[in-house]
Amino acid sequence: ARAWVEPEFRKRLLEDGRAACAEFGIDTEAERLIAVENTPQVHNVIVCTLCSCYPRALIGMPPTWYKSRNYRSRMVFEPRAVLKEFGTEFPDSVTVRVHDSNADMRYVVVPMRPQGTENWSEDQLAEIITRDTLVGVTVPRVRS
């Protein structure tokens, strides 16, 4: 949410995710934390094909599905099909990029800010950001 409301923080997060998290007192455990930004042209999603490397300090314990062999293998070979199972679909014009975490390098997705949230506070925005949006299997949704 901070990246949505503060352009300078967004820039720092995209340049060095670990240092940006340190501003909040969060030690990301891994040597590097790479923030990848979703755009209208590109949707990013995270997986760890070897085990379950995941930015725990940032978003908590990984869900069971993230650690499953099914997710880990299928996300690489058929990401659109897996995303569809999460209710996340994009037109063919949107590129889906899969990022593979490892012990030294973790990823986090900076989701696109939903339309209609332009006047929302950072606290309001934080309520629509979930673990799944930070992994990239879903997108933030404005509840009506």
PDB file of C-alpha atoms in Angstrom:
ATOM      1  CA  ALA A   1       0.000   0.000   0.000  1.00  0.00           C
ATOM      2  CA  ARG A   2       2.890   2.344   0.742  1.00  0.00           C
ATOM      3  CA  ALA A   3       4.199   1.783  -2.795  1.00  0.00           C
ATOM      4  CA  TRP A   4       0.830   2.899  -4.148  1.00  0.00           C
ATOM      5  CA  VAL A   5       0.699   6.153  -2.200  1.00  0.00           C
ATOM      6  CA  GLU A   6       4.357   7.134  -1.999  1.00  0.00           C
ATOM      7  CA  PRO A   7       6.235   7.184  -5.339  1.00  0.00           C
ATOM      8  CA  GLU A   8       9.651   7.510  -3.676  1.00  0.00           C
ATOM      9  CA  PHE A   9       9.025   4.404  -1.573  1.00  0.00           C
ATOM     10  CA  ARG A  10       7.847   2.532  -4.678  1.00  0.00           C
ATOM     11  CA  LYS A  11      11.096   3.461  -6.398  1.00  0.00           C
ATOM     12  CA  ARG A  12      13.172   2.273  -3.411  1.00  0.00           C
ATOM     13  CA  LEU A  13      11.176  -0.970  -3.195  1.00  0.00           C
ATOM     14  CA  LEU A  14      11.713  -1.758  -6.866  1.00  0.00           C
ATOM     15  CA  GLU A  15      15.417  -0.900  -6.655  1.00  0.00           C
ATOM     16  CA  ASP A  16      16.169  -2.812  -3.436  1.00  0.00           C
ATOM     17  CA  GLY A  17      13.303  -4.644  -1.788  1.00  0.00           C
ATOM     18  CA  ARG A  18      15.370  -5.736   1.174  1.00  0.00           C
ATOM     19  CA  ALA A  19      16.419  -2.181   2.045  1.00  0.00           C
ATOM     20  CA  ALA A  20      12.849  -0.907   1.587  1.00  0.00           C
ATOM     21  CA  CYS A  21      11.526  -3.561   3.993  1.00  0.00           C
ATOM     22  CA  ALA A  22      14.243  -2.650   6.484  1.00  0.00           C
ATOM     23  CA  GLU A  23      12.614   0.797   6.691  1.00  0.00           C
ATOM     24  CA  PHE A  24       9.743  -1.021   8.455  1.00  0.00           C
ATOM     25  CA  GLY A  25      12.077  -3.069  10.624  1.00  0.00           C
ATOM     26  CA  ILE A  26      11.537  -6.219   8.544  1.00  0.00           C
ATOM     27  CA  ASP A  27      14.540  -8.483   7.965  1.00  0.00           C
ATOM     28  CA  THR A  28      13.681 -10.424   4.817  1.00  0.00           C
ATOM     29  CA  GLU A  29      16.018 -13.318   5.709  1.00  0.00           C
ATOM     30  CA  ALA A  30      17.232 -13.849   2.137  1.00  0.00           C
ATOM     31  CA  GLU A  31      20.200 -12.013   0.715  1.00  0.00           C
ATOM     32  CA  ARG A  32      17.964 -10.303  -1.841  1.00  0.00           C
ATOM     33  CA  LEU A  33      14.292  -9.402  -2.045  1.00  0.00           C
ATOM     34  CA  ILE A  34      13.249  -8.483  -5.555  1.00  0.00           C
ATOM     35  CA  ALA A  35      10.000  -6.580  -5.980  1.00  0.00           C
ATOM     36  CA  VAL A  36       8.378  -7.033  -9.385  1.00  0.00           C
ATOM     37  CA  GLU A  37       5.640  -4.668 -10.470  1.00  0.00           C
ATOM     38  CA  ASN A  38       2.477  -5.669 -12.257  1.00  0.00           C
ATOM     39  CA  THR A  39       1.428  -3.425 -15.128  1.00  0.00           C
ATOM     40  CA  PRO A  40      -1.415  -3.501 -17.662  1.00  0.00           C
ATOM     41  CA  GLN A  41       0.978  -5.391 -19.979  1.00  0.00           C
ATOM     42  CA  VAL A  42       2.705  -7.762 -17.507  1.00  0.00           C
ATOM     43  CA  HIS A  43       1.444  -9.878 -14.617  1.00  0.00           C
ATOM     44  CA  ASN A  44       4.058 -11.403 -12.310  1.00  0.00           C
ATOM     45  CA  VAL A  45       3.676 -14.530 -10.224  1.00  0.00           C
ATOM     46  CA  ILE A  46       6.035 -16.195  -7.767  1.00  0.00           C
ATOM     47  CA  VAL A  47       6.977 -19.835  -7.268  1.00  0.00           C
ATOM     48  CA  CYS A  48       9.826 -21.794  -5.740  1.00  0.00           C
ATOM     49  CA  THR A  49      10.342 -24.867  -7.878  1.00  0.00           C
ATOM     50  CA  LEU A  50      12.832 -26.530  -5.517  1.00  0.00           C
ATOM     51  CA  CYS A  51      11.070 -26.264  -2.186  1.00  0.00           C
ATOM     52  CA  SER A  52       9.075 -23.384  -0.746  1.00  0.00           C
ATOM     53  CA  CYS A  53      11.377 -20.353  -0.558  1.00  0.00           C
ATOM     54  CA  TYR A  54       9.045 -17.558   0.369  1.00  0.00           C
ATOM     55  CA  PRO A  55       9.395 -14.125   2.040  1.00  0.00           C
ATOM     56  CA  ARG A  56       8.040 -15.358   5.403  1.00  0.00           C
ATOM     57  CA  ALA A  57       9.182 -12.309   7.355  1.00  0.00           C
ATOM     58  CA  LEU A  58       7.195 -10.118   4.978  1.00  0.00           C
ATOM     59  CA  ILE A  59       3.988 -12.105   4.386  1.00  0.00           C
ATOM     60  CA  GLY A  60       3.938 -14.892   6.958  1.00  0.00           C
ATOM     61  CA  MET A  61       3.995 -18.630   6.536  1.00  0.00           C
ATOM     62  CA  PRO A  62       3.442 -19.947   3.023  1.00  0.00           C
ATOM     63  CA  PRO A  63       0.099 -21.577   2.339  1.00  0.00           C
ATOM     64  CA  THR A  64      -0.016 -25.329   1.789  1.00  0.00           C
ATOM     65  CA  TRP A  65      -0.733 -24.924  -1.919  1.00  0.00           C
ATOM     66  CA  TYR A  66       2.449 -22.837  -2.401  1.00  0.00           C
ATOM     67  CA  LYS A  67       4.555 -25.712  -1.081  1.00  0.00           C
ATOM     68  CA  SER A  68       2.731 -28.390  -3.075  1.00  0.00           C
ATOM     69  CA  ARG A  69       4.490 -30.204  -5.902  1.00  0.00           C
ATOM     70  CA  ASN A  70       1.415 -29.549  -8.049  1.00  0.00           C
ATOM     71  CA  TYR A  71       1.699 -25.742  -7.748  1.00  0.00           C
ATOM     72  CA  ARG A  72       5.496 -25.725  -8.022  1.00  0.00           C
ATOM     73  CA  SER A  73       5.570 -27.701 -11.245  1.00  0.00           C
ATOM     74  CA  ARG A  74       2.423 -26.469 -12.952  1.00  0.00           C
ATOM     75  CA  MET A  75       3.042 -22.749 -12.372  1.00  0.00           C
ATOM     76  CA  VAL A  76       6.157 -22.988 -14.523  1.00  0.00           C
ATOM     77  CA  PHE A  77       4.562 -24.902 -17.403  1.00  0.00           C
ATOM     78  CA  GLU A  78       0.974 -23.680 -17.387  1.00  0.00           C
ATOM     79  CA  PRO A  79       0.769 -20.454 -15.366  1.00  0.00           C
ATOM     80  CA  ARG A  80      -2.445 -19.218 -16.989  1.00  0.00           C
ATOM     81  CA  ALA A  81      -4.253 -22.457 -16.128  1.00  0.00           C
ATOM     82  CA  VAL A  82      -3.082 -22.274 -12.494  1.00  0.00           C
ATOM     83  CA  LEU A  83      -4.015 -18.594 -12.222  1.00  0.00           C
ATOM     84  CA  LYS A  84      -7.451 -19.384 -13.632  1.00  0.00           C
ATOM     85  CA  GLU A  85      -7.955 -21.876 -10.781  1.00  0.00           C
ATOM     86  CA  PHE A  86      -7.402 -18.935  -8.411  1.00  0.00           C
ATOM     87  CA  GLY A  87      -9.994 -16.917 -10.348  1.00  0.00           C
ATOM     88  CA  THR A  88      -7.332 -14.766 -12.034  1.00  0.00           C
ATOM     89  CA  GLU A  89      -7.589 -14.428 -15.804  1.00  0.00           C
ATOM     90  CA  PHE A  90      -5.953 -12.072 -18.278  1.00  0.00           C
ATOM     91  CA  PRO A  91      -6.323 -11.476 -21.993  1.00  0.00           C
ATOM     92  CA  ASP A  92      -3.649 -13.058 -24.202  1.00  0.00           C
ATOM     93  CA  SER A  93      -2.155  -9.582 -24.663  1.00  0.00           C
ATOM     94  CA  VAL A  94      -0.974  -9.636 -21.025  1.00  0.00           C
ATOM     95  CA  THR A  95       2.356 -11.388 -20.524  1.00  0.00           C
ATOM     96  CA  VAL A  96       2.516 -13.663 -17.486  1.00  0.00           C
ATOM     97  CA  ARG A  97       6.015 -13.805 -15.985  1.00  0.00           C
ATOM     98  CA  VAL A  98       6.890 -16.534 -13.509  1.00  0.00           C
ATOM     99  CA  HIS A  99       9.709 -15.790 -11.054  1.00  0.00           C
ATOM    100  CA  ASP A 100      11.469 -18.668  -9.294  1.00  0.00           C
ATOM    101  CA  SER A 101      12.609 -17.905  -5.739  1.00  0.00           C
ATOM    102  CA  ASN A 102      15.563 -19.611  -4.107  1.00  0.00           C
ATOM    103  CA  ALA A 103      17.425 -19.611  -0.795  1.00  0.00           C
ATOM    104  CA  ASP A 104      19.348 -16.411  -1.603  1.00  0.00           C
ATOM    105  CA  MET A 105      16.723 -14.527  -3.561  1.00  0.00           C
ATOM    106  CA  ARG A 106      13.042 -14.038  -2.815  1.00  0.00           C
ATOM    107  CA  TYR A 107      10.409 -12.170  -4.802  1.00  0.00           C
ATOM    108  CA  VAL A 108       7.350 -10.154  -3.950  1.00  0.00           C
ATOM    109  CA  VAL A 109       4.768  -8.786  -6.370  1.00  0.00           C
ATOM    110  CA  VAL A 110       3.743  -5.137  -6.305  1.00  0.00           C
ATOM    111  CA  PRO A 111       0.184  -5.491  -7.576  1.00  0.00           C
ATOM    112  CA  MET A 112      -1.536  -2.904  -9.728  1.00  0.00           C
ATOM    113  CA  ARG A 113      -3.641  -0.458  -7.760  1.00  0.00           C
ATOM    114  CA  PRO A 114      -7.301  -1.052  -8.580  1.00  0.00           C
ATOM    115  CA  GLN A 115      -9.301   1.681 -10.269  1.00  0.00           C
ATOM    116  CA  GLY A 116     -11.634   3.500  -7.928  1.00  0.00           C
ATOM    117  CA  THR A 117      -9.127   3.649  -5.063  1.00  0.00           C
ATOM    118  CA  GLU A 118      -7.540   6.983  -5.985  1.00  0.00           C
ATOM    119  CA  ASN A 119      -8.821   8.741  -2.845  1.00  0.00           C
ATOM    120  CA  TRP A 120      -8.243   5.842  -0.445  1.00  0.00           C
ATOM    121  CA  SER A 121      -5.855   6.126   2.486  1.00  0.00           C
ATOM    122  CA  GLU A 122      -2.870   3.847   2.865  1.00  0.00           C
ATOM    123  CA  ASP A 123      -4.737   1.968   5.605  1.00  0.00           C
ATOM    124  CA  GLN A 124      -7.748   1.402   3.353  1.00  0.00           C
ATOM    125  CA  LEU A 125      -5.482   0.202   0.559  1.00  0.00           C
ATOM    126  CA  ALA A 126      -3.659  -2.167   2.895  1.00  0.00           C
ATOM    127  CA  GLU A 127      -6.948  -3.945   3.557  1.00  0.00           C
ATOM    128  CA  ILE A 128      -7.218  -5.140  -0.058  1.00  0.00           C
ATOM    129  CA  ILE A 129      -3.648  -6.414  -0.271  1.00  0.00           C
ATOM    130  CA  THR A 130      -3.389 -10.087   0.619  1.00  0.00           C
ATOM    131  CA  ARG A 131      -0.716 -12.735   0.712  1.00  0.00           C
ATOM    132  CA  ASP A 132      -2.091 -14.062  -2.580  1.00  0.00           C
ATOM    133  CA  THR A 133      -1.792 -10.661  -4.295  1.00  0.00           C
ATOM    134  CA  LEU A 134       1.826 -10.396  -3.104  1.00  0.00           C
ATOM    135  CA  VAL A 135       2.558 -13.823  -4.627  1.00  0.00           C
ATOM    136  CA  GLY A 136       0.618 -12.864  -7.763  1.00  0.00           C
ATOM    137  CA  VAL A 137      -2.003 -15.602  -7.888  1.00  0.00           C
ATOM    138  CA  THR A 138      -4.755 -13.029  -7.371  1.00  0.00           C
ATOM    139  CA  VAL A 139      -5.166  -9.288  -7.841  1.00  0.00           C
ATOM    140  CA  PRO A 140      -6.470  -6.759  -5.296  1.00  0.00           C
ATOM    141  CA  ARG A 141     -10.225  -6.443  -5.483  1.00  0.00           C
ATOM    142  CA  VAL A 142     -12.369  -3.536  -4.399  1.00  0.00           C
ATOM    143  CA  ARG A 143     -15.226  -4.870  -2.331  1.00  0.00           C
ATOM    144  CA  SER A 144     -18.555  -3.279  -3.087  1.00  0.00           C
TER     145      SER A 144
END
